[in-house]
Amino acid sequence: MRKFVLIPAVLALGTTAAFAQGTNPEVEDTEGPNMVIEVADAEGNSKGTMVLDLREDLAPNHVARLVELTEQGAYDGVVFHRVIDGFMAQTGDVANGKQGEDTSMAGMGGSDLPDLEAEFSDTTFGRGTVGMARAADPNSANSQFFIDLAPAQFLDGQYTVVGQLIEGWEVLDSIKKGDAAANGAVEEPDYMLDVSIQGAEEEGA
């Protein structure tokens, strides 16, 4: 089993914690589709909705994967298994991360679809940037993704940027944080209650 992780928590926290909350970048909705995620706590209570602008211009193959899995319903019920305050919230393990099931292996798997070749770009990782998680091999992204809680330029050029949060900053910040000593592992994590795809035009942006 592979483990899809990013920079260890100890490194991330030292550079980004000061930017974790409150300073939202100016963002715009591009022509790509939007991924709409309703977040719920462990008891199923809705915490609100986040809207991610998926960047087909930067990573068309990765965007296509997110859209495909969303339309299959694969992301519905998947937990935010790794959340590090001042860094990022990670989710998307459709094999091991379903709410209400055994999630002890969440973060170790992906979908039945083949891994994707990296689509690195010059786009920097800022607050709200959506990136694809991967294992040691740069070409191992599959279904897992993360949303930055704070700027994380140390990820630039090493992970595929696949989108940007454009709505729901307070929902992002409210996602239950994990134990920094356990590299962000979350007990009774929040999860994606419902995930859908909408075109940019349909969002009225």
PDB file of C-alpha atoms in Angstrom:
ATOM      1  CA  MET A   1       0.000   0.000   0.000  1.00  0.00           C
ATOM      2  CA  ARG A   2       1.207   3.463  -0.840  1.00  0.00           C
ATOM      3  CA  LYS A   3       0.852   6.427   1.455  1.00  0.00           C
ATOM      4  CA  PHE A   4      -0.233   9.676  -0.153  1.00  0.00           C
ATOM      5  CA  VAL A   5       1.395  12.376   1.917  1.00  0.00           C
ATOM      6  CA  LEU A   6       2.772  15.869   1.507  1.00  0.00           C
ATOM      7  CA  ILE A   7       5.539  17.688   3.335  1.00  0.00           C
ATOM      8  CA  PRO A   8       5.694  16.506   6.986  1.00  0.00           C
ATOM      9  CA  ALA A   9       3.703  18.587   9.426  1.00  0.00           C
ATOM     10  CA  VAL A  10       6.740  19.803  11.332  1.00  0.00           C
ATOM     11  CA  LEU A  11       8.091  21.544   8.207  1.00  0.00           C
ATOM     12  CA  ALA A  12       4.770  22.913   7.054  1.00  0.00           C
ATOM     13  CA  LEU A  13       3.786  24.443  10.357  1.00  0.00           C
ATOM     14  CA  GLY A  14       7.023  26.330  10.703  1.00  0.00           C
ATOM     15  CA  THR A  15       6.449  28.327   7.524  1.00  0.00           C
ATOM     16  CA  THR A  16       2.700  28.788   7.169  1.00  0.00           C
ATOM     17  CA  ALA A  17       0.907  28.816  10.507  1.00  0.00           C
ATOM     18  CA  ALA A  18       0.852  32.605  10.678  1.00  0.00           C
ATOM     19  CA  PHE A  19      -1.215  32.739   7.490  1.00  0.00           C
ATOM     20  CA  ALA A  20      -3.712  30.016   8.347  1.00  0.00           C
ATOM     21  CA  GLN A  21      -6.850  32.046   8.930  1.00  0.00           C
ATOM     22  CA  GLY A  22      -8.468  35.277   7.918  1.00  0.00           C
ATOM     23  CA  THR A  23      -6.568  36.467   4.848  1.00  0.00           C
ATOM     24  CA  ASN A  24      -8.439  35.297   1.783  1.00  0.00           C
ATOM     25  CA  PRO A  25      -6.839  35.916  -1.610  1.00  0.00           C
ATOM     26  CA  GLU A  26      -8.682  37.589  -4.458  1.00  0.00           C
ATOM     27  CA  VAL A  27      -9.826  34.762  -6.703  1.00  0.00           C
ATOM     28  CA  GLU A  28     -11.888  34.445  -9.857  1.00  0.00           C
ATOM     29  CA  ASP A  29     -13.952  31.693 -11.408  1.00  0.00           C
ATOM     30  CA  THR A  30     -12.273  30.502 -14.610  1.00  0.00           C
ATOM     31  CA  GLU A  31     -13.931  28.695 -17.504  1.00  0.00           C
ATOM     32  CA  GLY A  32     -13.449  25.252 -16.012  1.00  0.00           C
ATOM     33  CA  PRO A  33     -16.115  23.272 -14.163  1.00  0.00           C
ATOM     34  CA  ASN A  34     -16.771  23.849 -10.479  1.00  0.00           C
ATOM     35  CA  MET A  35     -16.690  21.140  -7.826  1.00  0.00           C
ATOM     36  CA  VAL A  36     -19.271  21.787  -5.112  1.00  0.00           C
ATOM     37  CA  ILE A  37     -18.611  20.071  -1.781  1.00  0.00           C
ATOM     38  CA  GLU A  38     -21.036  20.018   1.134  1.00  0.00           C
ATOM     39  CA  VAL A  39     -19.046  19.339   4.302  1.00  0.00           C
ATOM     40  CA  ALA A  40     -20.522  17.575   7.345  1.00  0.00           C
ATOM     41  CA  ASP A  41     -19.243  16.717  10.789  1.00  0.00           C
ATOM     42  CA  ALA A  42     -18.915  13.142  12.017  1.00  0.00           C
ATOM     43  CA  GLU A  43     -22.555  13.116  13.126  1.00  0.00           C
ATOM     44  CA  GLY A  44     -23.794  14.159   9.690  1.00  0.00           C
ATOM     45  CA  ASN A  45     -24.564  17.798  10.478  1.00  0.00           C
ATOM     46  CA  SER A  46     -23.893  20.056   7.502  1.00  0.00           C
ATOM     47  CA  LYS A  47     -21.187  22.686   8.014  1.00  0.00           C
ATOM     48  CA  GLY A  48     -21.817  24.422   4.695  1.00  0.00           C
ATOM     49  CA  THR A  49     -20.585  24.283   1.134  1.00  0.00           C
ATOM     50  CA  MET A  50     -17.264  24.906  -0.579  1.00  0.00           C
ATOM     51  CA  VAL A  51     -16.929  25.659  -4.290  1.00  0.00           C
ATOM     52  CA  LEU A  52     -13.707  24.705  -6.059  1.00  0.00           C
ATOM     53  CA  ASP A  53     -12.891  26.164  -9.458  1.00  0.00           C
ATOM     54  CA  LEU A  54     -11.237  23.289 -11.343  1.00  0.00           C
ATOM     55  CA  ARG A  55      -8.428  24.446 -13.629  1.00  0.00           C
ATOM     56  CA  GLU A  56      -8.617  22.535 -16.894  1.00  0.00           C
ATOM     57  CA  ASP A  57      -6.112  24.989 -18.333  1.00  0.00           C
ATOM     58  CA  LEU A  58      -3.483  23.827 -15.838  1.00  0.00           C
ATOM     59  CA  ALA A  59      -4.227  20.124 -15.377  1.00  0.00           C
ATOM     60  CA  PRO A  60      -6.814  18.777 -17.838  1.00  0.00           C
ATOM     61  CA  ASN A  61      -6.240  15.112 -17.019  1.00  0.00           C
ATOM     62  CA  HIS A  62      -6.450  15.622 -13.263  1.00  0.00           C
ATOM     63  CA  VAL A  63      -9.587  17.740 -13.621  1.00  0.00           C
ATOM     64  CA  ALA A  64     -11.136  15.028 -15.782  1.00  0.00           C
ATOM     65  CA  ARG A  65     -10.392  12.501 -13.024  1.00  0.00           C
ATOM     66  CA  LEU A  66     -12.040  14.630 -10.327  1.00  0.00           C
ATOM     67  CA  VAL A  67     -15.076  15.160 -12.537  1.00  0.00           C
ATOM     68  CA  GLU A  68     -15.327  11.443 -13.372  1.00  0.00           C
ATOM     69  CA  LEU A  69     -15.127  10.323  -9.759  1.00  0.00           C
ATOM     70  CA  THR A  70     -17.579  12.998  -8.658  1.00  0.00           C
ATOM     71  CA  GLU A  71     -20.111  12.001 -11.299  1.00  0.00           C
ATOM     72  CA  GLN A  72     -19.745   8.374 -10.177  1.00  0.00           C
ATOM     73  CA  GLY A  73     -20.601   9.455  -6.636  1.00  0.00           C
ATOM     74  CA  ALA A  74     -17.245   8.136  -5.453  1.00  0.00           C
ATOM     75  CA  TYR A  75     -16.445  11.181  -3.326  1.00  0.00           C
ATOM     76  CA  ASP A  76     -19.750  11.255  -1.456  1.00  0.00           C
ATOM     77  CA  GLY A  77     -19.101  10.285   2.159  1.00  0.00           C
ATOM     78  CA  VAL A  78     -15.295  10.458   1.967  1.00  0.00           C
ATOM     79  CA  VAL A  79     -13.588  11.857   5.086  1.00  0.00           C
ATOM     80  CA  PHE A  80     -10.996  14.576   5.496  1.00  0.00           C
ATOM     81  CA  HIS A  81      -8.531  12.091   6.931  1.00  0.00           C
ATOM     82  CA  ARG A  82      -5.526  14.406   7.312  1.00  0.00           C
ATOM     83  CA  VAL A  83      -5.933  18.045   8.347  1.00  0.00           C
ATOM     84  CA  ILE A  84      -3.000  20.100   9.616  1.00  0.00           C
ATOM     85  CA  ASP A  85      -3.724  23.497  11.132  1.00  0.00           C
ATOM     86  CA  GLY A  86      -1.794  26.143   9.208  1.00  0.00           C
ATOM     87  CA  PHE A  87      -1.192  23.816   6.267  1.00  0.00           C
ATOM     88  CA  MET A  88      -3.923  21.869   4.477  1.00  0.00           C
ATOM     89  CA  ALA A  89      -6.974  19.573   4.554  1.00  0.00           C
ATOM     90  CA  GLN A  90      -6.616  16.278   2.649  1.00  0.00           C
ATOM     91  CA  THR A  91      -9.406  13.995   1.433  1.00  0.00           C
ATOM     92  CA  GLY A  92     -10.384  11.855  -1.539  1.00  0.00           C
ATOM     93  CA  ASP A  93      -9.362   8.321  -0.588  1.00  0.00           C
ATOM     94  CA  VAL A  94     -12.370   6.673  -2.187  1.00  0.00           C
ATOM     95  CA  ALA A  95     -11.132   3.177  -1.308  1.00  0.00           C
ATOM     96  CA  ASN A  96     -10.405   3.591   2.399  1.00  0.00           C
ATOM     97  CA  GLY A  97     -12.029   6.827   3.479  1.00  0.00           C
ATOM     98  CA  LYS A  98     -15.776   6.280   3.574  1.00  0.00           C
ATOM     99  CA  GLN A  99     -17.577   7.747   6.579  1.00  0.00           C
ATOM    100  CA  GLY A 100     -19.133   5.041   8.761  1.00  0.00           C
ATOM    101  CA  GLU A 101     -16.668   2.389   7.613  1.00  0.00           C
ATOM    102  CA  ASP A 102     -13.182   1.475   8.832  1.00  0.00           C
ATOM    103  CA  THR A 103     -11.072   4.510   7.897  1.00  0.00           C
ATOM    104  CA  SER A 104      -7.892   3.392   9.653  1.00  0.00           C
ATOM    105  CA  MET A 105      -6.223   3.021   6.238  1.00  0.00           C
ATOM    106  CA  ALA A 106      -7.470   6.337   4.858  1.00  0.00           C
ATOM    107  CA  GLY A 107      -4.675   8.036   2.971  1.00  0.00           C
ATOM    108  CA  MET A 108      -3.236   4.782   1.677  1.00  0.00           C
ATOM    109  CA  GLY A 109      -5.414   4.248  -1.363  1.00  0.00           C
ATOM    110  CA  GLY A 110      -7.228   5.684  -4.327  1.00  0.00           C
ATOM    111  CA  SER A 111      -9.650   4.620  -7.021  1.00  0.00           C
ATOM    112  CA  ASP A 112      -9.613   1.658  -9.392  1.00  0.00           C
ATOM    113  CA  LEU A 113      -8.582   4.016 -12.186  1.00  0.00           C
ATOM    114  CA  PRO A 114      -4.923   4.240 -13.285  1.00  0.00           C
ATOM    115  CA  ASP A 115      -2.581   6.767 -11.712  1.00  0.00           C
ATOM    116  CA  LEU A 116      -2.046  10.053 -13.510  1.00  0.00           C
ATOM    117  CA  GLU A 117       1.100  11.573 -14.955  1.00  0.00           C
ATOM    118  CA  ALA A 118       2.048  14.810 -13.231  1.00  0.00           C
ATOM    119  CA  GLU A 119       0.821  18.068 -14.734  1.00  0.00           C
ATOM    120  CA  PHE A 120       3.064  20.483 -12.866  1.00  0.00           C
ATOM    121  CA  SER A 121       2.698  24.195 -13.586  1.00  0.00           C
ATOM    122  CA  ASP A 122       4.120  27.551 -12.529  1.00  0.00           C
ATOM    123  CA  THR A 123       1.032  28.252 -10.414  1.00  0.00           C
ATOM    124  CA  THR A 124       1.949  28.766  -6.786  1.00  0.00           C
ATOM    125  CA  PHE A 125       0.267  27.072  -3.834  1.00  0.00           C
ATOM    126  CA  GLY A 126      -1.604  29.791  -1.957  1.00  0.00           C
ATOM    127  CA  ARG A 127      -4.452  29.776   0.520  1.00  0.00           C
ATOM    128  CA  GLY A 128      -7.322  27.815  -1.013  1.00  0.00           C
ATOM    129  CA  THR A 129      -5.226  26.201  -3.736  1.00  0.00           C
ATOM    130  CA  VAL A 130      -6.342  22.655  -4.550  1.00  0.00           C
ATOM    131  CA  GLY A 131      -3.571  20.155  -5.216  1.00  0.00           C
ATOM    132  CA  MET A 132      -3.427  16.467  -5.979  1.00  0.00           C
ATOM    133  CA  ALA A 133      -1.884  14.248  -3.312  1.00  0.00           C
ATOM    134  CA  ARG A 134       0.586  11.643  -4.497  1.00  0.00           C
ATOM    135  CA  ALA A 135       3.052   9.039  -3.254  1.00  0.00           C
ATOM    136  CA  ALA A 136       6.826   9.317  -3.761  1.00  0.00           C
ATOM    137  CA  ASP A 137       6.467   8.871  -7.519  1.00  0.00           C
ATOM    138  CA  PRO A 138       5.510  12.216  -9.101  1.00  0.00           C
ATOM    139  CA  ASN A 139       3.225  10.293 -11.464  1.00  0.00           C
ATOM    140  CA  SER A 140       1.157   8.610  -8.753  1.00  0.00           C
ATOM    141  CA  ALA A 141      -1.765  11.001  -8.161  1.00  0.00           C
ATOM    142  CA  ASN A 142      -5.075   9.169  -8.363  1.00  0.00           C
ATOM    143  CA  SER A 143      -8.096  10.358  -6.380  1.00  0.00           C
ATOM    144  CA  GLN A 144      -6.818  12.119  -3.273  1.00  0.00           C
ATOM    145  CA  PHE A 145      -6.572  15.899  -3.152  1.00  0.00           C
ATOM    146  CA  PHE A 146      -5.906  18.636  -0.623  1.00  0.00           C
ATOM    147  CA  ILE A 147      -6.934  22.245  -0.081  1.00  0.00           C
ATOM    148  CA  ASP A 148      -4.383  24.639   1.392  1.00  0.00           C
ATOM    149  CA  LEU A 149      -5.409  26.425   4.569  1.00  0.00           C
ATOM    150  CA  ALA A 150      -2.440  28.774   4.131  1.00  0.00           C
ATOM    151  CA  PRO A 151       0.183  29.607   1.497  1.00  0.00           C
ATOM    152  CA  ALA A 152       2.479  26.649   0.842  1.00  0.00           C
ATOM    153  CA  GLN A 153       4.962  27.721  -1.816  1.00  0.00           C
ATOM    154  CA  PHE A 154       7.322  24.925  -0.776  1.00  0.00           C
ATOM    155  CA  LEU A 155       4.967  22.610  -2.723  1.00  0.00           C
ATOM    156  CA  ASP A 156       5.408  24.568  -5.965  1.00  0.00           C
ATOM    157  CA  GLY A 157       6.527  22.431  -8.877  1.00  0.00           C
ATOM    158  CA  GLN A 158       6.220  19.217  -6.867  1.00  0.00           C
ATOM    159  CA  TYR A 159       2.452  18.691  -6.830  1.00  0.00           C
ATOM    160  CA  THR A 160      -0.175  19.250  -9.508  1.00  0.00           C
ATOM    161  CA  VAL A 161      -2.365  22.310  -8.987  1.00  0.00           C
ATOM    162  CA  VAL A 162      -5.872  21.260  -9.975  1.00  0.00           C
ATOM    163  CA  GLY A 163      -8.065  24.096  -8.715  1.00  0.00           C
ATOM    164  CA  GLN A 164      -8.808  26.976  -6.369  1.00  0.00           C
ATOM    165  CA  LEU A 165     -11.363  27.525  -3.636  1.00  0.00           C
ATOM    166  CA  ILE A 166     -13.622  30.409  -4.669  1.00  0.00           C
ATOM    167  CA  GLU A 167     -16.459  30.152  -2.123  1.00  0.00           C
ATOM    168  CA  GLY A 168     -16.788  28.779   1.401  1.00  0.00           C
ATOM    169  CA  TRP A 169     -13.674  30.037   3.142  1.00  0.00           C
ATOM    170  CA  GLU A 170     -15.324  29.744   6.538  1.00  0.00           C
ATOM    171  CA  VAL A 171     -16.250  26.133   5.753  1.00  0.00           C
ATOM    172  CA  LEU A 172     -12.658  25.350   4.820  1.00  0.00           C
ATOM    173  CA  ASP A 173     -11.401  26.853   8.073  1.00  0.00           C
ATOM    174  CA  SER A 174     -14.001  24.936  10.080  1.00  0.00           C
ATOM    175  CA  ILE A 175     -12.886  21.480   8.896  1.00  0.00           C
ATOM    176  CA  LYS A 176     -11.861  19.491  11.956  1.00  0.00           C
ATOM    177  CA  LYS A 177      -8.119  19.572  12.508  1.00  0.00           C
ATOM    178  CA  GLY A 178      -6.011  16.527  13.207  1.00  0.00           C
ATOM    179  CA  ASP A 179      -3.237  15.763  15.649  1.00  0.00           C
ATOM    180  CA  ALA A 180      -0.033  17.501  14.543  1.00  0.00           C
ATOM    181  CA  ALA A 181       1.980  14.887  16.434  1.00  0.00           C
ATOM    182  CA  ALA A 182       0.314  12.226  14.255  1.00  0.00           C
ATOM    183  CA  ASN A 183       0.975  14.152  11.023  1.00  0.00           C
ATOM    184  CA  GLY A 184      -2.568  15.495  10.949  1.00  0.00           C
ATOM    185  CA  ALA A 185      -4.529  12.278  11.461  1.00  0.00           C
ATOM    186  CA  VAL A 186      -8.101  13.149  12.475  1.00  0.00           C
ATOM    187  CA  GLU A 187     -10.295  11.302  14.943  1.00  0.00           C
ATOM    188  CA  GLU A 188     -14.012  11.366  14.065  1.00  0.00           C
ATOM    189  CA  PRO A 189     -13.250  13.457  10.985  1.00  0.00           C
ATOM    190  CA  ASP A 190     -15.485  15.730   8.976  1.00  0.00           C
ATOM    191  CA  TYR A 191     -16.419  14.400   5.550  1.00  0.00           C
ATOM    192  CA  MET A 192     -17.763  15.301   2.122  1.00  0.00           C
ATOM    193  CA  LEU A 193     -21.484  14.756   2.512  1.00  0.00           C
ATOM    194  CA  ASP A 194     -22.337  15.507  -1.090  1.00  0.00           C
ATOM    195  CA  VAL A 195     -20.119  16.375  -4.060  1.00  0.00           C
ATOM    196  CA  SER A 196     -21.325  17.606  -7.442  1.00  0.00           C
ATOM    197  CA  ILE A 197     -19.976  19.230 -10.619  1.00  0.00           C
ATOM    198  CA  GLN A 198     -21.353  22.412 -12.098  1.00  0.00           C
ATOM    199  CA  GLY A 199     -20.198  24.381 -15.130  1.00  0.00           C
ATOM    200  CA  ALA A 200     -18.735  27.820 -14.487  1.00  0.00           C
ATOM    201  CA  GLU A 201     -21.646  29.418 -16.339  1.00  0.00           C
ATOM    202  CA  GLU A 202     -24.137  27.622 -14.088  1.00  0.00           C
ATOM    203  CA  GLU A 203     -22.446  29.098 -11.040  1.00  0.00           C
ATOM    204  CA  GLY A 204     -23.216  32.571 -12.388  1.00  0.00           C
ATOM    205  CA  ALA A 205     -19.602  33.645 -12.132  1.00  0.00           C
TER     206      ALA A 205
END
